[in-house]
Coordinates of N, CA and C in Angstrom, one line a residue:
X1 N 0.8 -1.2 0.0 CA 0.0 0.0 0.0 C 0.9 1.3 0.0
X2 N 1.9 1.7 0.8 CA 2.8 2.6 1.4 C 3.9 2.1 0.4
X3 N 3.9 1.1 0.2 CA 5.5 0.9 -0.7 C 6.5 0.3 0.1
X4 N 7.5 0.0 -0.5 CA 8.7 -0.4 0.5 C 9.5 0.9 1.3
X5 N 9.5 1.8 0.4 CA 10.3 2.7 1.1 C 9.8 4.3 1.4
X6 N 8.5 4.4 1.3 CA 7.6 5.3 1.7 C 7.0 5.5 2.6
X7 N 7.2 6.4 3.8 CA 6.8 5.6 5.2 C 5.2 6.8 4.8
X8 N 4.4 6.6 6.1 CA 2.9 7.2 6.2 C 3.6 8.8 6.2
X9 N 4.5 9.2 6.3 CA 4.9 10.0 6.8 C 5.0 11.4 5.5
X10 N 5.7 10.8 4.7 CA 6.1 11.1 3.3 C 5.2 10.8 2.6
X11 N 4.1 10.0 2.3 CA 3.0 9.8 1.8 C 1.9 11.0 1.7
X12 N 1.6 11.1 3.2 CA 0.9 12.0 3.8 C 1.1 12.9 3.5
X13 N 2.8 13.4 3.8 CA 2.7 15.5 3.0 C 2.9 15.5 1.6
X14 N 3.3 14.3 1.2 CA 3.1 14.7 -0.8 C 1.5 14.8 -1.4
X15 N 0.7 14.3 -0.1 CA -0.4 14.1 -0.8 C -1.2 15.9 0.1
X16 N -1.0 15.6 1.1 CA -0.8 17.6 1.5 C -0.7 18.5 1.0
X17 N 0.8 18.2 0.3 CA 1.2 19.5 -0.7 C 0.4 19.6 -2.0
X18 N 0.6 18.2 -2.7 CA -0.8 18.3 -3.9 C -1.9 18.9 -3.7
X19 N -2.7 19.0 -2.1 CA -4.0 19.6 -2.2 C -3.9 21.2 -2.0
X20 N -2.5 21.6 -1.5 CA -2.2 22.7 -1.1 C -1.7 23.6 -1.8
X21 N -0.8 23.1 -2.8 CA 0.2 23.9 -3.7 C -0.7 24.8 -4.8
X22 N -2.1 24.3 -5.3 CA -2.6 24.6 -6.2 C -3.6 26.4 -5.3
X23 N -4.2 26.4 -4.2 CA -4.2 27.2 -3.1 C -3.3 28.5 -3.3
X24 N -2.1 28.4 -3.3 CA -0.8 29.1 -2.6 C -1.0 29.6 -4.1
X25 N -0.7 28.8 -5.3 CA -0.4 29.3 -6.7 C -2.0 30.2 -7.2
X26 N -2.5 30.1 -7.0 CA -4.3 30.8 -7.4 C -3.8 32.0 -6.6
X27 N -3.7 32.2 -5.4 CA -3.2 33.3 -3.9 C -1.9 33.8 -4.8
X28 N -1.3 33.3 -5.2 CA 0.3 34.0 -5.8 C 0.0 34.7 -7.4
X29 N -0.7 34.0 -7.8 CA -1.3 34.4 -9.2 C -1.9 35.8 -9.6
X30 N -2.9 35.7 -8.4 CA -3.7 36.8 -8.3 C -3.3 37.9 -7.3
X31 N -2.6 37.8 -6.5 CA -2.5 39.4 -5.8 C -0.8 39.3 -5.3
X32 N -0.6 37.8 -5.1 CA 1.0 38.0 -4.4 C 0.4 37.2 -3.0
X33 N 1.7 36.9 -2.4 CA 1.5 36.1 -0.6 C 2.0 37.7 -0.3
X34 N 1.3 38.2 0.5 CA 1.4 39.4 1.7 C 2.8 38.9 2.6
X35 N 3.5 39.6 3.1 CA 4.7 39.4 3.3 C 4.3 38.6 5.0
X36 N 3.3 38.8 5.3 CA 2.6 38.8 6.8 C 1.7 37.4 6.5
X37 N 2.0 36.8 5.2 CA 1.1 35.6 5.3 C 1.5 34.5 5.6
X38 N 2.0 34.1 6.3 CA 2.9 33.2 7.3 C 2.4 32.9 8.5
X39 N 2.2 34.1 9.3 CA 2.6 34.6 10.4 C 1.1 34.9 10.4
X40 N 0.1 34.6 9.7 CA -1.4 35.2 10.0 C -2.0 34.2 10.9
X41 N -2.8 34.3 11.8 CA -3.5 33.1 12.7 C -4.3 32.4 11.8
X42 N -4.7 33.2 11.0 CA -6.6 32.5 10.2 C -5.4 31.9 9.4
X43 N -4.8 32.2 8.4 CA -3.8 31.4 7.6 C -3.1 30.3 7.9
X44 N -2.5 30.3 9.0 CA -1.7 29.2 9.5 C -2.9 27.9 10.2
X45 N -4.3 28.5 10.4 CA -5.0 27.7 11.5 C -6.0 27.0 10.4
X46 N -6.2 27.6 9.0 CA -6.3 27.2 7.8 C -5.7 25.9 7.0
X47 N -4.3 26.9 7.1 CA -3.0 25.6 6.0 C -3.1 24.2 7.1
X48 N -2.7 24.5 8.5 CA -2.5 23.1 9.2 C -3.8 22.3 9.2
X49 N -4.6 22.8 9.4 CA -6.1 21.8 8.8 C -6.3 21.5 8.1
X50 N -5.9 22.0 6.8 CA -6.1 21.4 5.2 C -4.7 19.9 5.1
X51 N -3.5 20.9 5.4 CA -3.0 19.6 6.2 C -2.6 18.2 6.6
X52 N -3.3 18.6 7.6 CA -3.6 17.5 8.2 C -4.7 16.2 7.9
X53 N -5.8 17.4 7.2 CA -7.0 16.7 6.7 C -6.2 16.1 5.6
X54 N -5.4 16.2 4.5 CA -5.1 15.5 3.5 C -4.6 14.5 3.7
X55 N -3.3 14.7 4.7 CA -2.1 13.7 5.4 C -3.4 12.6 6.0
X56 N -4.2 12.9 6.5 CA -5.2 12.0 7.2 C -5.4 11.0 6.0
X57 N -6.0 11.8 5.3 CA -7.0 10.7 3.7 C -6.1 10.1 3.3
X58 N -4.3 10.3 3.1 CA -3.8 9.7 2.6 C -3.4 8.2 3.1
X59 N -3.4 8.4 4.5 CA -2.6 7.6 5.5 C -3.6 6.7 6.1
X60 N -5.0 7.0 5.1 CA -6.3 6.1 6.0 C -6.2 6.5 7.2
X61 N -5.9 7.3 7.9 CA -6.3 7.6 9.5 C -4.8 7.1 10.6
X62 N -4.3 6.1 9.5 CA -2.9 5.7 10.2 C -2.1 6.3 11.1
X63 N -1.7 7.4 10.8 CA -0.9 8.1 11.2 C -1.4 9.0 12.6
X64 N -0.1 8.9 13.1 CA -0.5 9.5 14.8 C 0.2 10.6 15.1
X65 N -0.1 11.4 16.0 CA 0.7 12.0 16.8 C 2.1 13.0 16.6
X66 N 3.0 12.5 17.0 CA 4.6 12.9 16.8 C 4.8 12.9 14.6
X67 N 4.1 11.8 14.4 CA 4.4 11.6 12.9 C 3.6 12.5 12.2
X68 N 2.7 12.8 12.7 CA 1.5 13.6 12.1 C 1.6 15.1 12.0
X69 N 2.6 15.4 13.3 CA 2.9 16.5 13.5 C 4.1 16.8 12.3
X70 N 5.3 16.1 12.5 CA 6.2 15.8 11.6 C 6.0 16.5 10.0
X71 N 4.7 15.3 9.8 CA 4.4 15.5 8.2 C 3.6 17.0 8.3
X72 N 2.7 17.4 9.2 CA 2.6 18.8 8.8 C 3.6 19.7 8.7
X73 N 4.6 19.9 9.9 CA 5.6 20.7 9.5 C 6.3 20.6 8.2
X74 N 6.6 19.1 7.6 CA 7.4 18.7 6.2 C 6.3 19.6 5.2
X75 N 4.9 19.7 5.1 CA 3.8 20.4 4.4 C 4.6 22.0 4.6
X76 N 4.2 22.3 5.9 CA 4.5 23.5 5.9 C 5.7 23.8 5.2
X77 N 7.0 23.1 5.8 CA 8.3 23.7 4.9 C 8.4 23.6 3.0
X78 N 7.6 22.9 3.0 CA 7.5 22.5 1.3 C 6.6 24.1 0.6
X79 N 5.8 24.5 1.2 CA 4.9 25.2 1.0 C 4.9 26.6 0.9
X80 N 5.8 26.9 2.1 CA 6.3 28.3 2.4 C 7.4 28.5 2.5
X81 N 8.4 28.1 2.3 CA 9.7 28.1 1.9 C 10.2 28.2 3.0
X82 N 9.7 27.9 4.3 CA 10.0 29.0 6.1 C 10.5 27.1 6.8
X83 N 10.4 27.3 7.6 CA 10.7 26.0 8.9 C 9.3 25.7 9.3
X84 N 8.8 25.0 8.7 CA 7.5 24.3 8.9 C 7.4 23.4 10.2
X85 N 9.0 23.2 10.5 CA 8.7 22.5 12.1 C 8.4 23.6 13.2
X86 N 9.4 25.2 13.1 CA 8.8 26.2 13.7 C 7.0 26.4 13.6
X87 N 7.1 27.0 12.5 CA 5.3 26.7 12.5 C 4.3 26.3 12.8
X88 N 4.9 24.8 12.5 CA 3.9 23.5 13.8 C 3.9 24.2 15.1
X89 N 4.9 24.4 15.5 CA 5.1 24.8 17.0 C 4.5 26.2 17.8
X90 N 4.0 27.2 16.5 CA 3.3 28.3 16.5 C 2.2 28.1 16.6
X91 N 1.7 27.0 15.7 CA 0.1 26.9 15.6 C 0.0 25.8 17.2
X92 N 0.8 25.0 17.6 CA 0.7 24.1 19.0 C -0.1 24.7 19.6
X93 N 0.9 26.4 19.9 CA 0.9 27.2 21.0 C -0.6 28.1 20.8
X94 N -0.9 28.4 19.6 CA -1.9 28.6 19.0 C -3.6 28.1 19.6
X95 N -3.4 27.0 19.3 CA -4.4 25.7 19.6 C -4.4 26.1 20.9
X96 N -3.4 25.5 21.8 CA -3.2 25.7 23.2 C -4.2 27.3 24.0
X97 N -3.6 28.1 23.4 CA -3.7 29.5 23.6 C -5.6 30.1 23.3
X98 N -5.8 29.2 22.3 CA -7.6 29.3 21.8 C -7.2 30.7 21.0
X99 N -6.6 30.6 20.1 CA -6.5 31.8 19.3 C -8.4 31.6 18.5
X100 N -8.9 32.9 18.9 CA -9.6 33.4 17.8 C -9.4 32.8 16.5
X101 N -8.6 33.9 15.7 CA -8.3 33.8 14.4 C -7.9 32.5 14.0
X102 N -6.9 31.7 14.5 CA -6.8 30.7 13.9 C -7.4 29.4 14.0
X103 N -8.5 29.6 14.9 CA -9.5 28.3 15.3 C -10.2 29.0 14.0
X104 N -11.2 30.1 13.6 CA -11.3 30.4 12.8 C -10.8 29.6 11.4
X105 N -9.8 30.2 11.3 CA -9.1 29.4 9.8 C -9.2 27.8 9.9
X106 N -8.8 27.3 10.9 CA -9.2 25.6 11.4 C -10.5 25.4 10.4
X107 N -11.5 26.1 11.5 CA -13.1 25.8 11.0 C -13.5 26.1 10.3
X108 N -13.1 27.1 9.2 CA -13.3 27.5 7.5 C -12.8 26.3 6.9
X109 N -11.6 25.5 7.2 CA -10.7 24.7 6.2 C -11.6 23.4 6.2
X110 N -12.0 23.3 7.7 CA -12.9 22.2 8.5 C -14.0 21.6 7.2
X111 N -15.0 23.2 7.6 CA -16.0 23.1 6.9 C -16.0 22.8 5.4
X112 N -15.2 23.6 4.9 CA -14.9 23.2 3.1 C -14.6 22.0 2.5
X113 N -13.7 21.5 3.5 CA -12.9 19.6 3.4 C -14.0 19.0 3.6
X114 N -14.9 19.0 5.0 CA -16.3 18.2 5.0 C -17.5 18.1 4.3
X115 N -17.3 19.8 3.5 CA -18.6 19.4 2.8 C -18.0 19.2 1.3
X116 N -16.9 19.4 1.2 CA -16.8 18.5 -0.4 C -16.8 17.1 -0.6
X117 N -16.2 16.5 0.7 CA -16.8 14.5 1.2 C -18.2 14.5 1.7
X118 N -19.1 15.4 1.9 CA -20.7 15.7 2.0 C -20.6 14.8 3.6
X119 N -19.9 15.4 4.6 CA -20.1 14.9 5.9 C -20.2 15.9 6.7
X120 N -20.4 17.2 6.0 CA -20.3 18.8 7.2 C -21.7 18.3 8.0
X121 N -21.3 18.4 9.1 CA -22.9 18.1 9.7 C -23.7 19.5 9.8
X122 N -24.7 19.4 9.6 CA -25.8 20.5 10.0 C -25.2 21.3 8.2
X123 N -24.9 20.8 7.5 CA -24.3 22.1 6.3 C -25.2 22.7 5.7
X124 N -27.1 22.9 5.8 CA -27.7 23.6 5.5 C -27.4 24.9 6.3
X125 N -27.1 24.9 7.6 CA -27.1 25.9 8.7 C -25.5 26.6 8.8
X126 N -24.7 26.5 8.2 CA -23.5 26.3 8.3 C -23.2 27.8 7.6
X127 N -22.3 29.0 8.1 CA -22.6 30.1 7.7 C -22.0 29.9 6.3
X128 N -20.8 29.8 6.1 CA -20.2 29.3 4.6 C -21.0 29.0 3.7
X129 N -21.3 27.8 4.3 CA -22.5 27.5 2.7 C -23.3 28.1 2.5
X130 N -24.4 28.8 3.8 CA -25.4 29.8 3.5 C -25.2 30.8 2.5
X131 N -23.7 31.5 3.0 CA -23.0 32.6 2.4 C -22.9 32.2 0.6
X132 N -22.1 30.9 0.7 CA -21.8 30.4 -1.0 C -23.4 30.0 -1.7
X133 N -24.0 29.7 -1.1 CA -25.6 29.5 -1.1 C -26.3 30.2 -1.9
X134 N -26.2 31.5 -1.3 CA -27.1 32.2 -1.7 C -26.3 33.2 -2.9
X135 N -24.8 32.8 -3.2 CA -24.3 33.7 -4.2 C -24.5 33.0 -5.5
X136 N -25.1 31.1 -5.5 CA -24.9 30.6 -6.1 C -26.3 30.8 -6.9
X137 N -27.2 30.8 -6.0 CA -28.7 31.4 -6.7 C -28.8 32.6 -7.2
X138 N -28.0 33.5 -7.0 CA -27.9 35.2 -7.7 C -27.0 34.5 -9.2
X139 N -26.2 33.7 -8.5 CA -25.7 33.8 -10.1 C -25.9 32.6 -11.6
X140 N -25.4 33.0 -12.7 CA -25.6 31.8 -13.8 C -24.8 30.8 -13.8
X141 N -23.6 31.2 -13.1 CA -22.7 29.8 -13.0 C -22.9 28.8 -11.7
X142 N -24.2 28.9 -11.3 CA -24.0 28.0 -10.2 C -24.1 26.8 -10.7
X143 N -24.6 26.1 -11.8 CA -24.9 24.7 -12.3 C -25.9 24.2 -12.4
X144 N -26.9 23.6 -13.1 CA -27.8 23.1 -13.5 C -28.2 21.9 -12.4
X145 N -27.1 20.7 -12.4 CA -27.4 19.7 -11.3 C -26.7 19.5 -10.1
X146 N -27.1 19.0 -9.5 CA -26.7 19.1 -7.9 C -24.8 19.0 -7.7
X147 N -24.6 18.1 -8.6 CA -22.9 18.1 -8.6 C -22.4 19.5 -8.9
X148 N -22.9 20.3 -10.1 CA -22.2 21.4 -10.5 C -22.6 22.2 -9.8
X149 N -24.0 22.4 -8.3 CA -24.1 23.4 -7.5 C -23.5 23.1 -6.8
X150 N -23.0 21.7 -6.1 CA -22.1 21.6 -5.0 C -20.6 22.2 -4.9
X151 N -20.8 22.0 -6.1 CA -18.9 21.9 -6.7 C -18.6 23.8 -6.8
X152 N -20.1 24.5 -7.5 CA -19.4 26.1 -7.2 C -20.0 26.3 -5.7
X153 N -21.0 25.8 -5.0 CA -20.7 26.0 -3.7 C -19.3 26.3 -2.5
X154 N -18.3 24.9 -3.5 CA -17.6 24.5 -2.1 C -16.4 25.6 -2.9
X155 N -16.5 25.9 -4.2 CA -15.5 27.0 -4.9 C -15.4 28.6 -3.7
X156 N -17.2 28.8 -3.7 CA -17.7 30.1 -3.1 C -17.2 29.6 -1.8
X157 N -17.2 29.2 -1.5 CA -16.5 28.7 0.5 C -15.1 29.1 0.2
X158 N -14.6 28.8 -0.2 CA -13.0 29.7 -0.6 C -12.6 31.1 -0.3
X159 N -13.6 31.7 -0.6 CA -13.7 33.0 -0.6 C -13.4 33.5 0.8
X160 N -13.7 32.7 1.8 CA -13.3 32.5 3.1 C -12.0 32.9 3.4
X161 N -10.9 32.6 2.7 CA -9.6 32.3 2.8 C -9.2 33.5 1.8
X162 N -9.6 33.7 0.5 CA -9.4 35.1 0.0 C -9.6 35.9 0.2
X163 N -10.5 36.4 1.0 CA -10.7 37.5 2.0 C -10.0 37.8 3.0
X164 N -9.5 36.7 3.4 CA -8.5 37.1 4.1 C -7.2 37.7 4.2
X165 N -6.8 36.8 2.8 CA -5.8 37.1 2.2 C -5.7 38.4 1.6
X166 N -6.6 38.8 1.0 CA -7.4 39.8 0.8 C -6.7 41.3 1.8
X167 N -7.5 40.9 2.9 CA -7.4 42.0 4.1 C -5.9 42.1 4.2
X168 N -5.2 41.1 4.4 CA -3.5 41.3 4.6 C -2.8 42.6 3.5
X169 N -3.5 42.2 2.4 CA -2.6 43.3 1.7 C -2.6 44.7 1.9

């Protein structure tokens, strides 16, 4: 499954950075990374739950703890070009600390990852989707069948994260 010489570990952040890199390059494309976008709570509390959530799907759930942490920092350093094992250790203290903003970014990244596997619970009530919801009925590209409204739905949930990005500049 993992290969002979592939541990969960290195699995996990190649399959991380694939969900991530494309993110960072759309954000780089269009305005630039804000010099401050490292170091943002909503950003960092974002990137480590996207993450983690990917490292998860990759590793079937395998992966624990110390390794888990590991492969996020290896994400982070791949990503940002910074010490992604520092970072781990920002967002630790973060988590620890009940940062606002970056439980925030957590639960934006939360919600977007869950409802594109259609497990967000309560996702009628969910402010994101209401928000992508109702931009999707104003507009012509929302899609004819339920796949193509889901799919610009979970796009308009994004917007979460570019706003923010947004605000940094």
């Amino acid at each position: 499954m993992f290969g002979l010489f592939k541990s969960h570990r290195k699995v996990g952040a190649e399959a991380a950075v694939n969900a991530i890199r494309p993110l960072i390059a759309t954000i780089q494309h269009n305005q630039g990374l804000p010099s401050s976008f490292w170091t943002n709570y909503y950003i960092l509390g974002f990137f480590t739950f996207t993450a983690g959530h990917h490292i998860k799907l990759a590793t079937r759930g395998s992966i624990k703890d110390a390794e888990l942490s590991a492969a996020v920092g290896d994400v982070l350093t791949t990503v940002s070009n910074l010490n992604g094992q520092e970072l781990v250790q920002r967002t630790i203290q973060m988590s620890h600390n009940d940062e606002f903003d970056f439980n925030r970014g957590a639960d934006d990244a939360a919600a977007i990852c869950f409802y594109t596997m259609r497990i967000l619970k309560n996702e009628a009530e969910h402010p994101l989707v209401t928000m992508a919801s109702k931009d999707a009925q104003r507009s012509t590209d929302g899609g004819n069948t339920e796949a193509e409204r889901r799919a610009y739905i979970a796009s308009m949930m994004m917007l979460s994260l570019m706003n923010e990005v947004h605000s940094l500049a």
